């Protein structure tokens, strides 16, 4: 064997590195991959060879294969090699139960060095080593070699395949929609693409395929889906990317229950086939207002309890000003039980309060049947005990109370509920709790502009029972909209759509678009509604976020092959970059950099 790299020639691998099992013992095999680890034991050298499917232990013996052994002495981490040898059963005491190939090893007879590797800028073999995220993204092609990242990307593939298999089985057609579209107001800023042919004009990258999938319903393709790339120019965080992927679907002649049935079937199929987990069906439903009242969120995490509870009537009439003054102003007093934390010290309760900014919290508990609270003198033992009974506090539990406007109290206690659950490890692992949240308001009020804006998007149908209030009191109108929530994350959003021109123009008018504006921006859709548009509805599920939850990550960057960072920059390729003046002139574009960014 020569020290220099060798061509692959006619040699081809017979198995992947994670495939060999006990029933392959005695087989002659060819494996190809990367040197994951190398251990020199003198006359024996052990190399763990890795590819995307896993590891195989390969043994180089100086007595039996001198040329191969000589090459093994030169191998280092991430060298690419081809190994020829025989599958041998490991001795019982050396079997590795943590490894899929742990019952066997390959005794190497020949080895080819296909390509060496420089010293790595990031660790690949040691999964427990913490790596700076910017380094990981700069060398993403190496980061993706790490087994944890390989598993994430492979699970994403299986997830997407299971989605396609299921939707095909229930009559959906996968149809692609354009990537360069007309800019329309959909909530976030558009990414714009200049046109060379039409100087001064721009396409937009789609924030979603919303308009096109509705047009497909008009076209008669009554069950459409697409695993679609979407683009939004918005501020980023761990679960956002400027380009992301959603499972987009639309169907005709349906109501809300029909959409729920399809999505629940999809969830059940994917989780059973990809995660080996049975999701109980049907998925629970909860009204938007109930979610806000009980959990302080429109995407409640149901993996644990600690519901928010109203104790107005139990503390009303007390001498405790922070409670009574808020009640007199129409506010509320609410409480939450933290199980088993009744013996917390003042320092510990202060740390709990500090988990949420601007929270004014008060505490009470019973220990050995005795009431413990700084509020006893002002509120009274009888009222406090009644409040603790009402919220179901057991001996040794800690009850957190706060007062204020209902919306503020719900939001603050809802945040505290989540932070406390994380702090005290109250969230069970490997649990998936799905929830439908329904009956959202159709519009939200924008304080800055003083105008109504769509709670979901402007193509959402008003709830049939509330449509008559569009003219008289639009803020009270509910939407025929729904969100799917998983473990406290909104993972899907959808609605029954407007399919009649008159209703669509009325809803657009509510958000400040007159008929001329509406025709300028959505004329093609409004026209389509006059040619026999069927009733239709749909939903879009966030593929990135669903897969991130499945792998136990808070960041979708862990399941996206080549993500951007929090500044929407690609640290590997350097994008975005300035382009040449010639390119700008071809597109009839002049660039003006703001003074504070120059």
XYZ file of C-alpha atoms in Angstrom:
598
model
C 0.000 0.000 0.000
C 1.407 3.380 -1.021
C 1.283 6.376 1.323
C -0.272 8.638 -1.336
C -3.991 8.751 -1.961
C -5.348 6.176 -4.379
C -8.181 6.371 -6.905
C -11.342 4.483 -6.155
C -11.090 2.614 -9.451
C -13.461 -0.341 -9.691
C -13.737 -0.733 -5.920
C -17.260 -0.218 -4.551
C -18.595 -0.458 -1.030
C -20.732 -3.452 -0.171
C -22.303 -2.087 3.013
C -22.725 1.158 4.910
C -20.931 1.515 8.225
C -24.056 1.098 10.330
C -25.464 -1.972 8.565
C -23.332 -4.956 9.611
C -24.808 -7.360 12.156
C -24.076 -10.801 13.599
C -25.607 -12.545 10.576
C -22.911 -10.926 8.373
C -20.123 -12.813 10.212
C -17.815 -14.489 7.673
C -18.679 -12.084 4.854
C -16.009 -10.259 2.899
C -16.984 -6.582 2.865
C -15.872 -3.210 1.553
C -16.611 -0.194 3.752
C -15.956 3.458 2.916
C -16.140 6.442 5.184
C -14.350 8.759 7.594
C -12.007 7.846 10.424
C -14.089 8.706 13.476
C -11.641 7.535 16.146
C -8.312 5.712 16.105
C -6.849 3.754 19.035
C -3.292 2.395 18.841
C -2.800 -0.674 21.045
C 0.676 -1.589 19.786
C 0.308 -4.627 17.559
C -3.381 -3.802 17.041
C -4.920 -0.558 15.797
C -8.671 0.011 16.138
C -10.384 2.443 13.801
C -14.052 3.402 14.136
C -15.152 4.029 10.558
C -18.143 6.350 10.145
C -20.663 7.263 7.487
C -24.164 8.680 7.796
C -25.604 5.319 8.929
C -23.274 4.808 11.891
C -19.970 3.281 13.012
C -18.124 0.017 12.460
C -15.062 -1.001 14.456
C -12.245 -2.031 12.109
C -9.201 -3.926 13.412
C -5.728 -3.662 11.879
C -3.367 -6.469 12.946
C 0.398 -6.093 12.373
C 0.818 -9.875 12.150
C -1.825 -10.565 9.486
C -1.910 -7.512 7.210
C 1.353 -5.604 7.449
C 0.704 -3.200 4.572
C -2.743 -2.242 5.920
C -1.297 -1.881 9.422
C 1.405 0.439 8.135
C -1.247 2.669 6.593
C -3.336 2.550 9.784
C -0.389 4.021 11.680
C -0.679 7.104 9.453
C -4.461 7.504 9.601
C -5.903 10.468 11.509
C -9.348 11.819 12.285
C -11.574 12.493 9.255
C -9.283 10.820 6.726
C -11.463 9.243 4.029
C -10.657 5.571 3.457
C -11.871 2.396 1.782
C -11.456 -0.749 3.851
C -11.590 -4.364 2.635
C -11.877 -7.143 5.177
C -13.851 -9.919 6.813
C -16.699 -9.567 9.342
C -15.812 -11.296 12.632
C -17.891 -11.781 15.780
C -16.588 -9.869 18.762
C -15.663 -11.758 21.917
C -18.565 -11.712 24.377
C -16.736 -9.433 26.804
C -16.051 -6.852 24.067
C -19.594 -6.578 22.658
C -20.750 -2.933 22.679
C -24.522 -2.848 23.359
C -24.639 0.926 22.733
C -23.598 0.435 19.112
C -25.876 -1.043 16.446
C -22.838 -2.833 15.000
C -21.527 -3.673 18.458
C -21.627 -7.476 18.026
C -19.133 -7.516 15.143
C -15.910 -5.984 13.901
C -14.125 -6.008 10.550
C -10.643 -7.492 10.398
C -8.945 -5.362 7.764
C -6.977 -6.972 4.930
C -6.472 -3.957 2.647
C -7.048 -0.211 2.971
C -7.007 2.653 0.489
C -6.482 6.253 1.515
C -8.973 8.197 -0.597
C -8.305 11.628 0.901
C -6.523 12.943 3.992
C -7.839 15.751 6.199
C -6.273 18.821 7.727
C -6.558 19.320 11.470
C -10.199 20.113 12.153
C -11.341 23.588 13.266
C -14.264 22.003 15.177
C -14.726 18.658 16.922
C -16.629 16.012 15.000
C -16.176 12.819 17.029
C -16.739 14.208 20.549
C -20.451 14.975 20.827
C -20.195 16.181 24.428
C -17.766 18.973 23.523
C -19.387 22.408 23.431
C -18.707 24.229 20.153
C -19.231 27.933 19.531
C -22.274 28.268 17.276
C -20.615 30.766 14.944
C -17.798 28.252 14.366
C -20.363 25.528 13.712
C -22.077 27.666 11.099
C -18.800 28.795 9.497
C -17.767 25.146 9.055
C -21.260 23.750 8.607
C -20.074 21.030 6.220
C -18.004 19.656 9.121
C -20.697 20.306 11.719
C -23.099 18.187 9.679
C -20.692 15.249 9.990
C -21.285 15.162 13.743
C -23.511 12.141 14.423
C -26.108 14.218 16.275
C -26.517 16.533 13.281
C -26.534 13.615 10.849
C -29.358 12.029 12.862
C -31.300 15.306 12.855
C -31.121 15.710 9.078
C -31.997 12.062 8.491
C -35.011 12.333 10.788
C -36.115 15.423 8.866
C -35.975 13.376 5.650
C -38.060 10.559 7.167
C -40.526 13.117 8.523
C -41.005 14.742 5.106
C -41.334 11.357 3.401
C -43.988 10.237 5.902
C -45.902 13.470 5.225
C -45.852 12.848 1.481
C -46.853 9.193 1.879
C -49.838 10.033 4.069
C -51.152 12.961 2.042
C -50.846 10.955 -1.165
C -52.839 8.147 0.478
C -55.762 10.495 1.241
C -55.990 12.052 -2.219
C -53.737 15.106 -2.131
C -51.710 16.243 -5.148
C -48.282 17.822 -4.639
C -48.192 20.964 -6.796
C -45.402 23.545 -6.922
C -46.218 27.259 -6.850
C -44.035 30.172 -8.063
C -40.999 31.420 -6.142
C -41.093 34.884 -7.759
C -44.467 36.499 -7.091
C -46.216 39.819 -6.764
C -45.594 41.670 -3.497
C -48.780 41.596 -1.396
C -49.348 42.618 2.243
C -49.229 39.401 4.302
C -47.880 40.627 7.639
C -44.068 40.594 7.298
C -41.667 42.409 4.995
C -41.036 40.831 1.612
C -37.672 39.870 0.164
C -37.612 41.638 -3.197
C -36.065 40.438 -6.459
C -35.337 43.102 -9.096
C -36.341 42.429 -12.690
C -33.764 43.030 -15.410
C -36.396 42.888 -18.150
C -38.825 45.258 -16.422
C -36.570 48.020 -15.150
C -37.617 49.432 -11.791
C -40.050 46.579 -11.123
C -39.624 43.828 -8.535
C -40.804 40.344 -7.778
C -41.209 39.228 -4.171
C -40.186 35.899 -2.715
C -43.359 34.299 -1.299
C -44.081 34.604 2.417
C -46.353 31.615 1.813
C -48.165 30.051 -1.161
C -51.458 31.407 0.243
C -52.929 33.078 -2.833
C -51.802 30.390 -5.235
C -53.208 27.539 -3.195
C -56.553 29.321 -3.087
C -56.364 29.749 -6.856
C -55.679 26.008 -7.141
C -58.981 25.426 -5.355
C -60.679 27.646 -7.946
C -58.886 25.549 -10.579
C -60.559 22.382 -9.323
C -57.556 20.676 -7.674
C -59.563 20.069 -4.544
C -56.739 18.604 -2.421
C -53.359 20.309 -2.779
C -50.195 20.131 -0.722
C -46.623 21.295 -1.032
C -43.562 21.142 1.203
C -42.935 24.774 0.414
C -40.070 27.177 0.930
C -41.216 30.511 2.358
C -39.404 33.820 2.879
C -39.990 36.583 5.420
C -37.786 39.564 6.161
C -38.373 39.771 9.906
C -36.367 39.923 13.111
C -34.971 36.490 13.893
C -34.805 34.274 16.974
C -34.069 30.615 17.683
C -37.222 29.305 16.004
C -37.138 31.651 13.000
C -35.160 31.765 9.772
C -35.472 34.184 6.841
C -36.183 31.131 4.675
C -38.133 28.266 6.171
C -40.193 25.263 5.156
C -43.866 24.581 5.744
C -46.199 21.710 4.953
C -48.791 23.664 3.039
C -52.204 22.224 2.216
C -55.607 23.329 1.002
C -58.844 21.475 0.339
C -62.244 22.316 -1.148
C -65.781 21.674 0.104
C -64.636 21.401 3.722
C -65.341 22.854 7.130
C -63.125 23.125 10.185
C -63.749 19.542 11.330
C -62.694 18.190 7.930
C -59.368 20.039 8.096
C -58.826 18.796 11.650
C -59.485 15.231 10.547
C -56.838 15.369 7.819
C -54.217 17.003 10.058
C -54.874 14.629 12.957
C -54.515 11.679 10.595
C -51.240 13.163 9.338
C -49.903 13.718 12.861
C -50.879 10.202 13.939
C -49.223 8.646 10.868
C -45.988 10.636 11.100
C -45.490 10.211 14.845
C -46.212 6.487 14.659
C -43.911 5.840 11.699
C -41.115 8.290 12.451
C -41.158 8.626 16.249
C -42.696 5.222 17.190
C -45.189 7.176 19.302
C -48.979 6.894 19.418
C -50.633 10.322 19.517
C -54.035 10.024 21.235
C -56.896 10.978 18.947
C -58.856 13.169 18.585
C -56.648 16.115 19.524
C -58.064 18.244 22.339
C -59.646 21.593 21.421
C -59.580 24.824 23.417
C -61.082 28.256 22.843
C -58.650 31.138 22.434
C -60.076 32.945 25.477
C -59.876 29.830 27.640
C -56.217 29.395 26.693
C -55.482 32.996 27.683
C -57.390 32.710 30.969
C -55.969 29.358 32.093
C -52.444 29.490 30.672
C -51.739 33.124 29.808
C -50.933 32.143 26.217
C -52.618 31.298 22.932
C -50.164 28.385 22.604
C -50.322 26.672 26.001
C -47.953 23.889 26.999
C -50.143 21.076 28.355
C -47.342 18.732 29.408
C -47.751 19.972 32.985
C -50.480 21.572 35.115
C -50.160 24.813 37.119
C -53.198 26.481 35.556
C -53.921 30.131 36.320
C -56.949 30.513 38.588
C -59.089 33.498 39.539
C -59.363 34.201 43.282
C -61.196 37.557 43.111
C -64.113 36.548 45.299
C -61.925 34.971 47.961
C -59.784 38.083 48.585
C -62.325 40.821 47.781
C -62.990 43.225 50.630
C -59.600 42.765 52.300
C -57.392 45.578 53.609
C -54.577 44.621 51.243
C -54.375 47.606 48.894
C -52.503 45.958 45.951
C -55.411 43.496 45.613
C -58.390 45.665 46.458
C -57.344 48.698 44.397
C -57.005 46.537 41.265
C -60.377 44.910 41.913
C -61.966 48.357 42.335
C -60.557 49.325 38.907
C -62.018 46.232 37.260
C -58.841 44.184 37.401
C -58.368 40.634 38.631
C -56.453 38.696 41.261
C -55.131 35.364 40.019
C -53.065 32.579 41.518
C -50.906 29.668 40.430
C -49.785 26.652 42.462
C -46.142 25.525 42.378
C -46.182 21.968 43.698
C -43.859 21.083 46.582
C -42.229 24.501 46.939
C -44.088 25.765 50.028
C -40.948 25.795 52.181
C -39.144 28.231 49.847
C -37.234 30.999 51.599
C -37.737 34.716 50.943
C -34.594 34.662 48.785
C -36.001 31.755 46.766
C -39.390 33.423 46.240
C -37.601 36.620 45.164
C -35.723 34.536 42.576
C -39.045 33.160 41.329
C -40.514 36.666 41.040
C -37.429 37.812 39.112
C -38.085 35.241 36.392
C -40.632 37.655 34.855
C -39.920 41.374 34.552
C -42.247 43.840 36.324
C -44.096 41.026 38.129
C -45.427 41.959 41.577
C -45.980 38.576 43.173
C -47.144 37.551 46.638
C -46.865 34.106 48.193
C -48.709 31.817 50.578
C -48.413 28.187 51.642
C -49.545 25.730 54.280
C -46.971 23.623 56.050
C -48.156 21.024 58.517
C -51.578 22.624 58.225
C -50.288 26.032 59.326
C -50.766 29.054 57.025
C -47.514 30.816 56.064
C -47.775 34.192 54.305
C -46.788 37.821 54.715
C -50.345 38.685 53.617
C -52.103 37.082 56.584
C -52.475 40.300 58.580
C -53.893 42.371 55.690
C -55.886 39.789 53.748
C -56.890 37.635 56.697
C -56.270 33.956 57.402
C -59.850 33.000 56.546
C -59.723 34.591 53.101
C -56.245 33.228 52.325
C -57.192 29.705 53.375
C -60.315 29.922 51.220
C -58.180 31.060 48.269
C -55.712 28.209 48.793
C -58.572 25.708 48.990
C -60.116 27.127 45.810
C -56.934 26.644 43.794
C -56.389 23.117 45.125
C -53.164 23.860 47.019
C -51.922 20.896 49.031
C -49.833 21.026 52.187
C -46.294 21.971 51.109
C -47.307 23.691 47.861
C -46.448 27.301 47.101
C -49.205 29.621 45.824
C -48.176 32.666 43.749
C -50.678 35.543 43.564
C -50.716 38.766 41.583
C -53.221 41.482 40.667
C -53.765 43.884 37.800
C -55.583 44.262 34.465
C -56.688 40.824 33.245
C -54.536 40.833 30.105
C -51.405 41.847 32.027
C -51.961 39.331 34.808
C -52.613 36.503 32.368
C -49.500 37.299 30.334
C -47.197 37.655 33.348
C -48.434 34.551 35.166
C -48.361 32.625 31.893
C -44.687 33.504 31.436
C -43.978 32.674 35.081
C -45.687 29.307 34.671
C -43.278 28.366 31.867
C -40.164 29.713 33.596
C -41.001 27.967 36.874
C -41.633 24.679 35.072
C -38.183 24.950 33.438
C -36.467 26.051 36.655
C -37.836 23.163 38.719
C -37.779 20.513 35.945
C -41.562 20.064 35.967
C -41.832 19.381 32.205
C -41.758 15.647 31.410
C -39.338 14.543 28.695
C -40.328 12.676 25.530
C -43.960 13.768 25.794
C -45.988 15.229 22.925
C -49.126 17.213 23.812
C -51.070 18.485 20.810
C -53.881 21.027 21.080
C -56.206 22.846 18.695
C -56.790 26.491 19.648
C -59.939 27.874 18.005
C -62.178 30.958 17.869
C -59.482 33.595 17.522
C -60.597 37.178 16.896
C -60.642 38.051 13.188
C -58.835 41.348 13.766
C -56.292 42.788 16.174
C -55.967 46.500 16.922
C -52.667 48.164 16.019
C -51.989 50.869 18.618
C -49.383 52.602 16.441
C -51.572 53.065 13.368
C -54.952 53.072 15.102
C -56.200 50.546 12.544
C -57.369 46.977 12.511
C -54.970 44.318 11.224
C -55.703 40.665 10.480
C -55.066 38.328 13.412
C -54.101 35.614 10.893
C -54.223 36.941 7.311
C -56.774 38.928 5.299
C -58.145 35.856 3.465
C -59.550 34.246 6.630
C -63.312 33.895 6.704
C -65.223 35.417 9.610
C -67.004 32.963 11.861
C -70.451 32.380 10.250
C -72.229 33.438 13.458
C -70.340 36.741 13.608
C -70.206 37.884 9.970
C -73.135 40.273 10.506
C -70.951 42.379 12.872
C -68.339 43.260 10.231
C -70.086 46.579 9.592
C -71.181 47.410 13.140
C -68.491 46.010 15.467
C -65.653 44.247 13.597
C -63.465 43.911 16.714
C -65.961 41.421 18.126
C -65.923 39.178 15.063
C -64.367 35.756 15.545
C -62.348 34.141 12.792
C -62.949 30.721 11.273
C -59.289 30.163 12.141
C -57.351 27.612 14.137
C -53.834 26.914 15.364
C -52.259 23.572 16.152
C -50.073 23.756 19.253
C -47.456 21.205 20.309
C -45.677 21.419 23.669
C -46.257 25.169 23.893
C -45.245 25.906 20.298
C -47.544 27.051 17.528
C -46.705 24.458 14.866
C -49.537 25.110 12.404
C -51.992 27.822 11.517
C -54.947 27.749 9.178
C -58.484 28.824 8.476
C -61.574 28.435 6.367
C -61.046 30.965 3.590
C -63.196 33.620 2.071
C -64.387 32.421 -1.329
C -66.778 35.225 -2.372
C -65.657 38.548 -3.793
C -68.096 40.698 -1.832
C -67.011 39.248 1.521
C -63.324 39.510 0.619
C -63.681 43.177 -0.302
C -65.553 43.839 2.954
C -62.797 42.235 5.077
C -60.091 44.102 3.171
C -62.054 47.289 3.785
C -61.977 46.624 7.537
C -58.169 46.758 7.464
C -58.125 50.010 5.523
C -57.954 48.827 1.912
C -60.554 50.517 -0.279
C -61.914 48.791 -3.355
C -59.367 50.403 -5.670
C -56.470 49.367 -3.383
C -57.872 45.870 -3.095
C -58.173 45.530 -6.859
C -54.636 46.822 -7.363
C -53.152 44.325 -4.911
C -55.480 41.318 -5.180
C -57.461 41.877 -8.356
C -56.509 38.497 -9.824
C -57.820 36.717 -6.703
C -61.010 38.787 -6.531
C -61.659 38.116 -10.201
C -61.159 34.383 -9.669
C -63.832 34.363 -6.962
C -66.385 35.354 -9.621
C -65.784 32.216 -11.663
C -67.275 29.570 -9.415
C -64.840 29.492 -6.498
C -65.696 26.590 -4.167
C -65.763 26.879 -0.360
C -62.287 25.923 0.826
C -59.937 25.903 3.775
C -56.477 24.835 4.691
C -53.520 24.989 6.996
C -49.725 25.228 6.990
C -47.553 23.268 9.405
C -44.025 24.430 10.209
C -41.795 21.532 9.168
C -38.642 22.986 10.735
C -40.276 23.534 14.112
C -41.982 20.140 14.172
C -38.711 18.348 13.485
C -36.879 20.481 16.069
C -39.408 19.432 18.709
C -38.971 15.790 17.679
C -35.195 15.949 18.194
C -35.579 17.891 21.456
C -34.089 21.187 20.285
C -35.261 24.738 21.045
C -33.678 26.014 17.814
C -34.715 25.136 14.280
C -31.111 25.776 13.230
C -30.374 22.298 14.579
C -32.573 20.698 11.901
C -31.801 22.971 8.926
C -28.825 21.861 6.845
C -27.509 25.346 6.015
C -29.169 27.964 8.253
C -28.567 31.681 8.672
C -27.530 33.171 12.016
C -29.530 35.618 14.140
C -28.476 38.461 11.812
C -29.696 36.564 8.719
C -26.090 36.037 7.626
C -24.556 32.865 6.174
C -21.205 32.580 7.944
C -20.063 29.765 5.646
C -20.516 31.478 2.257
C -20.409 35.075 3.504
C -23.868 35.980 2.167
C -25.235 38.579 1.875
C -22.528 40.403 -0.075
C -22.256 43.548 -2.136
C -22.500 43.026 -5.885
C -20.619 44.733 -8.679
C -21.621 48.069 -10.130
C -22.114 46.349 -13.493
C -24.697 44.026 -11.982
C -26.521 46.957 -10.398
C -26.556 48.922 -13.650
C -27.918 45.910 -15.527
C -30.818 45.886 -13.073
C -31.231 49.689 -13.185
C -30.562 49.876 -9.448
C -28.686 52.509 -7.468
C -27.720 51.617 -3.876
C -27.955 54.177 -1.104
C -26.440 53.037 2.213
C -27.907 54.821 5.287
C -25.382 57.086 7.013
C -25.521 55.080 10.264
C -24.604 51.874 8.376
C -21.834 53.208 6.201
